[in-house]
Amino acid sequence: MERNMVTRFAAIAAAGVLGLAMTACDASGGGGESGGDGESAAPATDIKVGLAYDIGGRGDKSFNDAAYRGLQQVQEELGIEDVQDLEPTEGESDADKVNRLTLMAEEGYNVVIGVGFAYEQPIREVAPEFPDVHFAIVDSEIDDIDNVTGLVFAEEQASFLAGAAAALKTEEDHIGFIGGVETPLIKKFEAGYIAGAQEINPDIEIETAYLSQPPDFSGFQDPARGKATAEGQYDAGADVIYHAAGASGNGVLESAAEQEKLFIGVDSDQYESAPEDQRSSVVTSALKGVDTAVFEYVKSVVDGDVQSGVQRFDLASGGVDYATSNPEQISDIQEELDGLKQRIIDGEIEIPTEP
């Protein structure tokens, strides 16, 4: 899918109103044609979709890239031509996010999606001003505004399986966790990971670290700090590290490869996006179907059956899972992980959301 600069947005950005890098996605030869299921796609003139990325932006090989895949699917399967994705700026304020959302709504984008909990207050401010626009937010439970849908996930469930995988693969009974920013959301990842590891080995040693503390959100976009923190955990004796740190996780993987240790990714399948010389270090990834959530939400608008309130995605619905793309690392433990997965779905395992 090609990306072209939209003139009117560029002019505004160049003028310094928002200070943003704004780019548009154009459908590759499929706009207005039938979707993948054979049904007629929505005319491009009916629906315009705007998506605003979280910290780290597109290219993080994790959370934001998952949202972008959902945007691609919207174009390819629903035939929506007018799709806009907008990058954040480093250290931006809520006012910048408000301006970004407002700009999309004023420009006629009738579906606007904020990727990440940082958009909660900006969406709460903007959505009531545009009641005919369908807003959605990933990772925030907004259920009190009629035209806003919260898309949330059972991160602790996928993280539990990541923890079990780490405990099954470690040779030292010593593993690590690196969070980007110490927020309640990322603590869910930590809690699930610890619970999963302790399900396999109650005595396992677990290193934990966060790269930054709120209101400093740079921990999601600092691969150098991610690498240095991982090196510290590996030097302390851990031989498997799971991260929930966005783009900073790229540094964690680099450290794992250099030290010939193991790595567990997050949100997207990071084996698929890893450089060839780093792939062998990737055991699995805790998958979070942000792409599925984005696509299903837009499809509900196209179908005239808009999802409202809070929409939850868990193991049972296929909204979270673990990756099996690296058979060299996962095949020997997959049967045990699948057993744990079914027990979670059946309600036999209750997973904490706080460490």
Short mmCIF file of C-alpha atoms in Angstrom, two decimals:
data_model
loop_
_atom_site.label_atom_id
_atom_site.label_comp_id
_atom_site.label_asym_id
_atom_site.label_seq_id
_atom_site.Cartn_x
_atom_site.Cartn_y
_atom_site.Cartn_z
CA MET A 1 0.00 0.00 0.00
CA GLU A 2 1.50 3.31 -1.02
CA ARG A 3 1.61 6.34 1.26
CA ASN A 4 1.24 9.82 -0.20
CA MET A 5 1.30 13.18 1.52
CA VAL A 6 -2.07 14.83 1.66
CA THR A 7 -1.57 18.45 0.75
CA ARG A 8 -3.99 20.07 3.12
CA PHE A 9 -2.61 18.20 6.13
CA ALA A 10 0.98 18.91 5.13
CA ALA A 11 0.26 22.59 4.90
CA ILE A 12 -1.15 22.65 8.39
CA ALA A 13 1.74 20.63 9.78
CA ALA A 14 4.31 22.82 8.02
CA ALA A 15 2.69 25.86 9.54
CA GLY A 16 3.41 24.37 12.96
CA VAL A 17 -0.19 24.10 14.05
CA LEU A 18 0.31 20.50 15.09
CA GLY A 19 3.91 19.75 14.32
CA LEU A 20 2.95 16.32 13.07
CA ALA A 21 4.02 13.98 10.33
CA MET A 22 0.76 13.16 8.61
CA THR A 23 0.52 10.63 5.85
CA ALA A 24 -2.26 9.03 3.89
CA CYS A 25 -2.66 5.42 2.80
CA ASP A 26 -4.08 4.73 -0.66
CA ALA A 27 -5.58 1.35 -1.48
CA SER A 28 -3.46 -0.73 -3.84
CA GLY A 29 -5.69 -1.47 -6.79
CA GLY A 30 -8.62 -2.50 -4.64
CA GLY A 31 -10.58 0.59 -3.71
CA GLY A 32 -14.33 0.14 -4.11
CA GLU A 33 -14.13 -3.50 -5.18
CA SER A 34 -15.47 -6.55 -3.44
CA GLY A 35 -14.12 -7.44 -0.01
CA GLY A 36 -12.37 -10.71 0.82
CA ASP A 37 -15.64 -12.46 1.70
CA GLY A 38 -17.22 -11.77 -1.69
CA GLU A 39 -19.64 -9.15 -0.38
CA SER A 40 -19.81 -5.67 -1.87
CA ALA A 41 -17.36 -3.32 -0.22
CA ALA A 42 -18.45 0.04 1.12
CA PRO A 43 -18.12 2.88 -1.39
CA ALA A 44 -15.05 4.92 -0.52
CA THR A 45 -17.14 8.10 -0.39
CA ASP A 46 -19.27 6.73 2.47
CA ILE A 47 -16.58 5.99 5.02
CA LYS A 48 -13.38 7.86 5.77
CA VAL A 49 -11.12 6.32 8.42
CA GLY A 50 -8.56 8.21 10.47
CA LEU A 51 -6.13 6.46 12.81
CA ALA A 52 -3.81 8.21 15.27
CA TYR A 53 -0.79 6.22 16.47
CA ASP A 54 0.50 5.81 20.00
CA ILE A 55 3.97 6.71 21.24
CA GLY A 56 6.62 5.17 19.02
CA GLY A 57 4.47 5.42 15.91
CA ARG A 58 4.35 3.15 12.94
CA GLY A 59 7.43 0.99 12.54
CA ASP A 60 7.66 -0.12 16.17
CA LYS A 61 7.26 -3.77 15.05
CA SER A 62 4.72 -4.15 17.87
CA PHE A 63 1.60 -2.29 19.00
CA ASN A 64 1.34 0.46 16.38
CA ASP A 65 2.29 -1.84 13.54
CA ALA A 66 -0.56 -4.14 14.56
CA ALA A 67 -2.96 -1.19 14.23
CA TYR A 68 -1.52 -0.43 10.80
CA ARG A 69 -2.16 -4.01 9.68
CA GLY A 70 -5.79 -3.51 10.67
CA LEU A 71 -5.85 -0.35 8.58
CA GLN A 72 -4.45 -2.25 5.61
CA GLN A 73 -7.13 -4.89 6.04
CA VAL A 74 -9.79 -2.18 6.09
CA GLN A 75 -8.61 -0.97 2.70
CA GLU A 76 -8.07 -4.38 1.15
CA GLU A 77 -11.25 -6.10 2.35
CA LEU A 78 -13.71 -3.25 2.76
CA GLY A 79 -12.58 -1.21 -0.23
CA ILE A 80 -12.26 2.01 1.73
CA GLU A 81 -9.97 4.34 -0.17
CA ASP A 82 -9.90 7.38 2.10
CA VAL A 83 -7.74 6.22 5.00
CA GLN A 84 -5.43 8.47 6.98
CA ASP A 85 -2.82 7.46 9.59
CA LEU A 86 -1.13 10.10 11.72
CA GLU A 87 2.13 9.93 13.66
CA PRO A 88 2.67 11.33 17.16
CA THR A 89 5.48 13.73 18.01
CA GLU A 90 8.01 13.11 20.75
CA GLY A 91 6.96 14.56 24.08
CA GLU A 92 3.61 15.79 22.78
CA SER A 93 0.84 16.98 25.08
CA ASP A 94 -2.84 16.06 25.31
CA ALA A 95 -3.53 19.31 23.46
CA ASP A 96 -1.61 17.95 20.47
CA LYS A 97 -3.75 14.82 20.52
CA VAL A 98 -6.91 16.92 20.78
CA ASN A 99 -5.81 18.94 17.75
CA ARG A 100 -5.05 15.77 15.79
CA LEU A 101 -8.44 14.19 16.51
CA THR A 102 -10.27 17.46 15.90
CA LEU A 103 -8.52 17.95 12.57
CA MET A 104 -9.57 14.52 11.33
CA ALA A 105 -13.17 15.05 12.41
CA GLU A 106 -13.32 18.50 10.81
CA GLU A 107 -11.88 17.10 7.58
CA GLY A 108 -14.79 14.67 7.31
CA TYR A 109 -13.28 11.49 8.72
CA ASN A 110 -16.35 9.78 10.15
CA VAL A 111 -14.41 6.93 11.80
CA VAL A 112 -11.56 8.07 14.05
CA ILE A 113 -9.45 5.64 16.09
CA GLY A 114 -6.96 6.56 18.82
CA VAL A 115 -4.33 3.88 19.34
CA GLY A 116 -3.40 3.72 23.02
CA PHE A 117 -4.72 4.73 26.42
CA ALA A 118 -3.00 8.12 26.12
CA TYR A 119 -5.91 9.17 23.88
CA GLU A 120 -8.54 8.73 26.59
CA GLN A 121 -8.80 12.33 27.78
CA PRO A 122 -8.41 13.81 24.26
CA ILE A 123 -11.21 11.57 22.94
CA ARG A 124 -13.39 12.46 25.92
CA GLU A 125 -12.90 16.11 25.00
CA VAL A 126 -13.34 15.82 21.23
CA ALA A 127 -16.02 13.14 20.73
CA PRO A 128 -18.96 15.07 22.25
CA GLU A 129 -18.20 17.93 19.83
CA PHE A 130 -18.67 15.60 16.84
CA PRO A 131 -21.67 13.35 17.65
CA ASP A 132 -21.90 12.05 14.07
CA VAL A 133 -18.32 10.77 14.10
CA HIS A 134 -17.65 7.23 15.33
CA PHE A 135 -14.67 7.27 17.70
CA ALA A 136 -12.82 4.24 19.05
CA ILE A 137 -9.90 3.96 21.42
CA VAL A 138 -7.56 1.01 21.87
CA ASP A 139 -6.72 0.08 25.48
CA SER A 140 -9.20 2.30 27.30
CA GLU A 141 -12.60 1.42 28.76
CA ILE A 142 -14.78 4.34 27.75
CA ASP A 143 -18.42 3.34 28.07
CA ASP A 144 -20.18 6.60 28.94
CA ILE A 145 -20.07 8.46 25.61
CA ASP A 146 -22.52 7.35 22.93
CA ASN A 147 -20.20 7.72 19.94
CA VAL A 148 -17.09 6.19 21.54
CA THR A 149 -16.14 2.50 21.66
CA GLY A 150 -13.39 1.12 23.88
CA LEU A 151 -11.36 -1.74 22.38
CA VAL A 152 -9.65 -3.59 25.22
CA PHE A 153 -7.76 -6.86 25.60
CA ALA A 154 -6.98 -9.58 28.13
CA GLU A 155 -3.25 -8.87 28.01
CA GLU A 156 -2.74 -10.89 31.16
CA GLN A 157 -3.91 -14.05 29.40
CA ALA A 158 -1.41 -13.85 26.54
CA SER A 159 1.27 -12.79 29.02
CA PHE A 160 0.52 -15.84 31.16
CA LEU A 161 1.37 -18.04 28.19
CA ALA A 162 4.51 -15.97 27.60
CA GLY A 163 5.54 -16.56 31.21
CA ALA A 164 4.89 -20.28 30.93
CA ALA A 165 6.96 -20.38 27.73
CA ALA A 166 9.83 -18.56 29.45
CA ALA A 167 9.76 -20.96 32.41
CA LEU A 168 9.73 -23.95 30.07
CA LYS A 169 12.66 -22.65 27.99
CA THR A 170 14.97 -21.28 30.68
CA GLU A 171 18.01 -23.33 31.55
CA GLU A 172 18.83 -21.23 34.60
CA ASP A 173 15.38 -21.03 36.25
CA HIS A 174 15.92 -17.29 35.94
CA ILE A 175 13.96 -15.02 33.56
CA GLY A 176 13.22 -11.33 33.04
CA PHE A 177 10.45 -8.84 32.29
CA ILE A 178 10.94 -5.31 30.88
CA GLY A 179 8.03 -2.88 30.78
CA GLY A 180 8.13 0.35 28.83
CA VAL A 181 6.30 2.62 31.27
CA GLU A 182 4.98 1.58 34.68
CA THR A 183 1.25 2.07 34.10
CA PRO A 184 -1.71 -0.12 35.18
CA LEU A 185 -1.95 -1.48 31.62
CA ILE A 186 1.67 -2.63 31.48
CA LYS A 187 1.39 -4.03 35.01
CA LYS A 188 -1.21 -6.41 33.54
CA PHE A 189 1.47 -7.79 31.25
CA GLU A 190 3.85 -8.21 34.19
CA ALA A 191 1.20 -9.87 36.36
CA GLY A 192 0.25 -12.40 33.73
CA TYR A 193 3.87 -13.17 32.91
CA ILE A 194 4.81 -13.81 36.53
CA ALA A 195 1.71 -15.97 37.09
CA GLY A 196 2.44 -18.05 33.99
CA ALA A 197 6.07 -18.59 34.93
CA GLN A 198 5.15 -19.57 38.48
CA GLU A 199 2.52 -21.98 37.18
CA ILE A 200 5.43 -23.95 35.68
CA ASN A 201 7.97 -23.31 38.43
CA PRO A 202 6.86 -21.65 41.70
CA ASP A 203 10.49 -21.03 42.65
CA ILE A 204 11.62 -19.38 39.42
CA GLU A 205 13.65 -16.17 39.77
CA ILE A 206 12.22 -13.21 37.85
CA GLU A 207 13.97 -9.90 37.11
CA THR A 208 11.59 -6.96 36.51
CA ALA A 209 12.33 -3.45 35.29
CA TYR A 210 10.53 -0.43 33.81
CA LEU A 211 12.24 1.98 31.44
CA SER A 212 10.38 5.11 32.57
CA GLN A 213 7.71 6.33 34.96
CA PRO A 214 4.62 8.42 34.10
CA PRO A 215 4.35 11.16 32.95
CA ASP A 216 7.56 10.24 31.09
CA PHE A 217 6.43 7.86 28.32
CA SER A 218 9.79 7.68 26.55
CA GLY A 219 10.15 4.08 27.75
CA PHE A 220 8.03 3.00 24.79
CA GLN A 221 10.42 4.47 22.20
CA ASP A 222 13.95 4.02 23.50
CA PRO A 223 15.60 0.92 22.01
CA ALA A 224 18.99 1.90 23.44
CA ARG A 225 17.63 1.92 26.99
CA GLY A 226 15.76 -1.31 26.28
CA LYS A 227 19.01 -2.93 25.15
CA ALA A 228 20.97 -1.70 28.17
CA THR A 229 18.28 -2.91 30.57
CA ALA A 230 18.17 -6.30 28.90
CA GLU A 231 21.94 -6.58 29.09
CA GLY A 232 21.69 -5.95 32.83
CA GLN A 233 19.10 -8.71 33.28
CA TYR A 234 21.04 -11.18 31.16
CA ASP A 235 24.22 -10.34 33.10
CA ALA A 236 22.29 -10.97 36.35
CA GLY A 237 21.58 -14.53 35.20
CA ALA A 238 18.30 -14.37 33.29
CA ASP A 239 18.34 -16.26 30.01
CA VAL A 240 14.83 -15.39 28.71
CA ILE A 241 13.32 -11.89 28.68
CA TYR A 242 9.75 -10.85 27.83
CA HIS A 243 9.11 -7.18 27.08
CA ALA A 244 6.04 -4.96 26.98
CA ALA A 245 7.90 -1.88 25.88
CA GLY A 246 6.82 -0.99 22.36
CA ALA A 247 9.67 0.10 20.10
CA SER A 248 12.12 -0.23 23.00
CA GLY A 249 11.70 -3.98 22.65
CA ASN A 250 13.78 -3.84 19.48
CA GLY A 251 16.77 -3.13 21.72
CA VAL A 252 15.86 -6.05 23.99
CA LEU A 253 15.89 -8.38 20.99
CA GLU A 254 19.22 -7.00 19.82
CA SER A 255 20.72 -7.75 23.23
CA ALA A 256 19.27 -11.27 23.23
CA ALA A 257 20.80 -12.03 19.86
CA GLU A 258 24.21 -10.62 20.78
CA GLN A 259 24.35 -12.63 24.01
CA GLU A 260 22.79 -15.75 22.49
CA LYS A 261 19.91 -15.60 24.97
CA LEU A 262 16.16 -15.89 24.42
CA PHE A 263 13.51 -13.23 23.81
CA ILE A 264 9.70 -13.12 23.91
CA GLY A 265 7.96 -10.40 21.93
CA VAL A 266 4.68 -8.60 22.44
CA ASP A 267 1.57 -7.47 20.56
CA SER A 268 2.78 -8.47 17.08
CA ASP A 269 4.62 -11.64 16.01
CA GLN A 270 8.13 -10.32 16.45
CA TYR A 271 9.72 -13.39 14.89
CA GLU A 272 8.18 -12.30 11.59
CA SER A 273 9.57 -8.75 11.82
CA ALA A 274 12.97 -9.61 13.35
CA PRO A 275 16.15 -9.25 11.28
CA GLU A 276 17.28 -12.62 9.97
CA ASP A 277 20.27 -12.78 12.29
CA GLN A 278 18.06 -12.23 15.37
CA ARG A 279 15.18 -14.58 14.60
CA SER A 280 16.64 -17.63 16.30
CA SER A 281 16.42 -15.81 19.66
CA VAL A 282 12.64 -15.34 19.45
CA VAL A 283 10.78 -18.05 21.38
CA THR A 284 7.30 -16.64 20.83
CA SER A 285 5.31 -13.41 21.14
CA ALA A 286 2.27 -12.58 23.24
CA LEU A 287 -0.15 -11.60 20.49
CA LYS A 288 -2.67 -8.81 20.90
CA GLY A 289 -5.15 -8.52 18.05
CA VAL A 290 -5.14 -4.76 17.64
CA ASP A 291 -5.37 -5.36 13.89
CA THR A 292 -8.47 -7.51 14.36
CA ALA A 293 -10.07 -4.96 16.69
CA VAL A 294 -9.46 -2.08 14.26
CA PHE A 295 -10.83 -4.03 11.32
CA GLU A 296 -13.90 -5.36 13.15
CA TYR A 297 -14.75 -1.93 14.48
CA VAL A 298 -14.61 -0.29 11.06
CA LYS A 299 -16.56 -3.18 9.56
CA SER A 300 -19.29 -2.66 12.17
CA VAL A 301 -19.61 0.94 10.97
CA VAL A 302 -19.76 -0.19 7.33
CA ASP A 303 -22.41 -2.77 8.23
CA GLY A 304 -24.49 -0.20 10.11
CA ASP A 305 -24.14 -2.17 13.33
CA VAL A 306 -21.63 -0.10 15.26
CA GLN A 307 -20.12 -1.76 18.31
CA SER A 308 -20.79 0.37 21.35
CA GLY A 309 -19.42 0.58 24.86
CA VAL A 310 -16.47 -1.63 25.74
CA GLN A 311 -15.52 -4.46 23.38
CA ARG A 312 -13.27 -7.09 24.99
CA PHE A 313 -10.88 -9.40 23.17
CA ASP A 314 -9.52 -12.46 24.99
CA LEU A 315 -8.22 -15.99 24.35
CA ALA A 316 -11.71 -17.38 23.94
CA SER A 317 -12.54 -14.88 21.18
CA GLY A 318 -9.13 -15.12 19.55
CA GLY A 319 -8.33 -11.53 20.50
CA VAL A 320 -5.09 -12.55 22.24
CA ASP A 321 -2.87 -15.58 21.76
CA TYR A 322 0.75 -16.69 21.50
CA ALA A 323 2.83 -17.03 18.32
CA THR A 324 4.04 -20.37 16.95
CA SER A 325 6.00 -19.10 13.96
CA ASN A 326 9.43 -20.25 15.16
CA PRO A 327 9.21 -24.04 15.26
CA GLU A 328 12.81 -24.39 16.42
CA GLN A 329 11.93 -22.73 19.69
CA ILE A 330 8.23 -23.42 20.24
CA SER A 331 7.56 -26.95 19.00
CA ASP A 332 8.85 -28.71 22.12
CA ILE A 333 6.59 -26.71 24.46
CA GLN A 334 3.56 -26.04 22.25
CA GLU A 335 1.49 -28.95 23.53
CA GLU A 336 1.89 -27.80 27.12
CA LEU A 337 1.10 -24.19 26.22
CA ASP A 338 -2.01 -25.26 24.32
CA GLY A 339 -3.15 -27.17 27.40
CA LEU A 340 -2.72 -24.08 29.57
CA LYS A 341 -4.52 -21.99 26.96
CA GLN A 342 -7.54 -24.29 27.04
CA ARG A 343 -7.61 -24.27 30.84
CA ILE A 344 -7.70 -20.46 30.76
CA ILE A 345 -10.53 -20.49 28.22
CA ASP A 346 -12.41 -23.04 30.34
CA GLY A 347 -12.05 -20.84 33.41
CA GLU A 348 -9.85 -23.28 35.29
CA ILE A 349 -7.02 -20.78 35.61
CA GLU A 350 -7.68 -17.31 37.04
CA ILE A 351 -5.01 -14.83 36.10
CA PRO A 352 -4.25 -11.71 38.18
CA THR A 353 -4.14 -8.28 36.56
CA GLU A 354 -1.77 -6.83 39.15
CA PRO A 355 1.60 -8.28 40.18
#
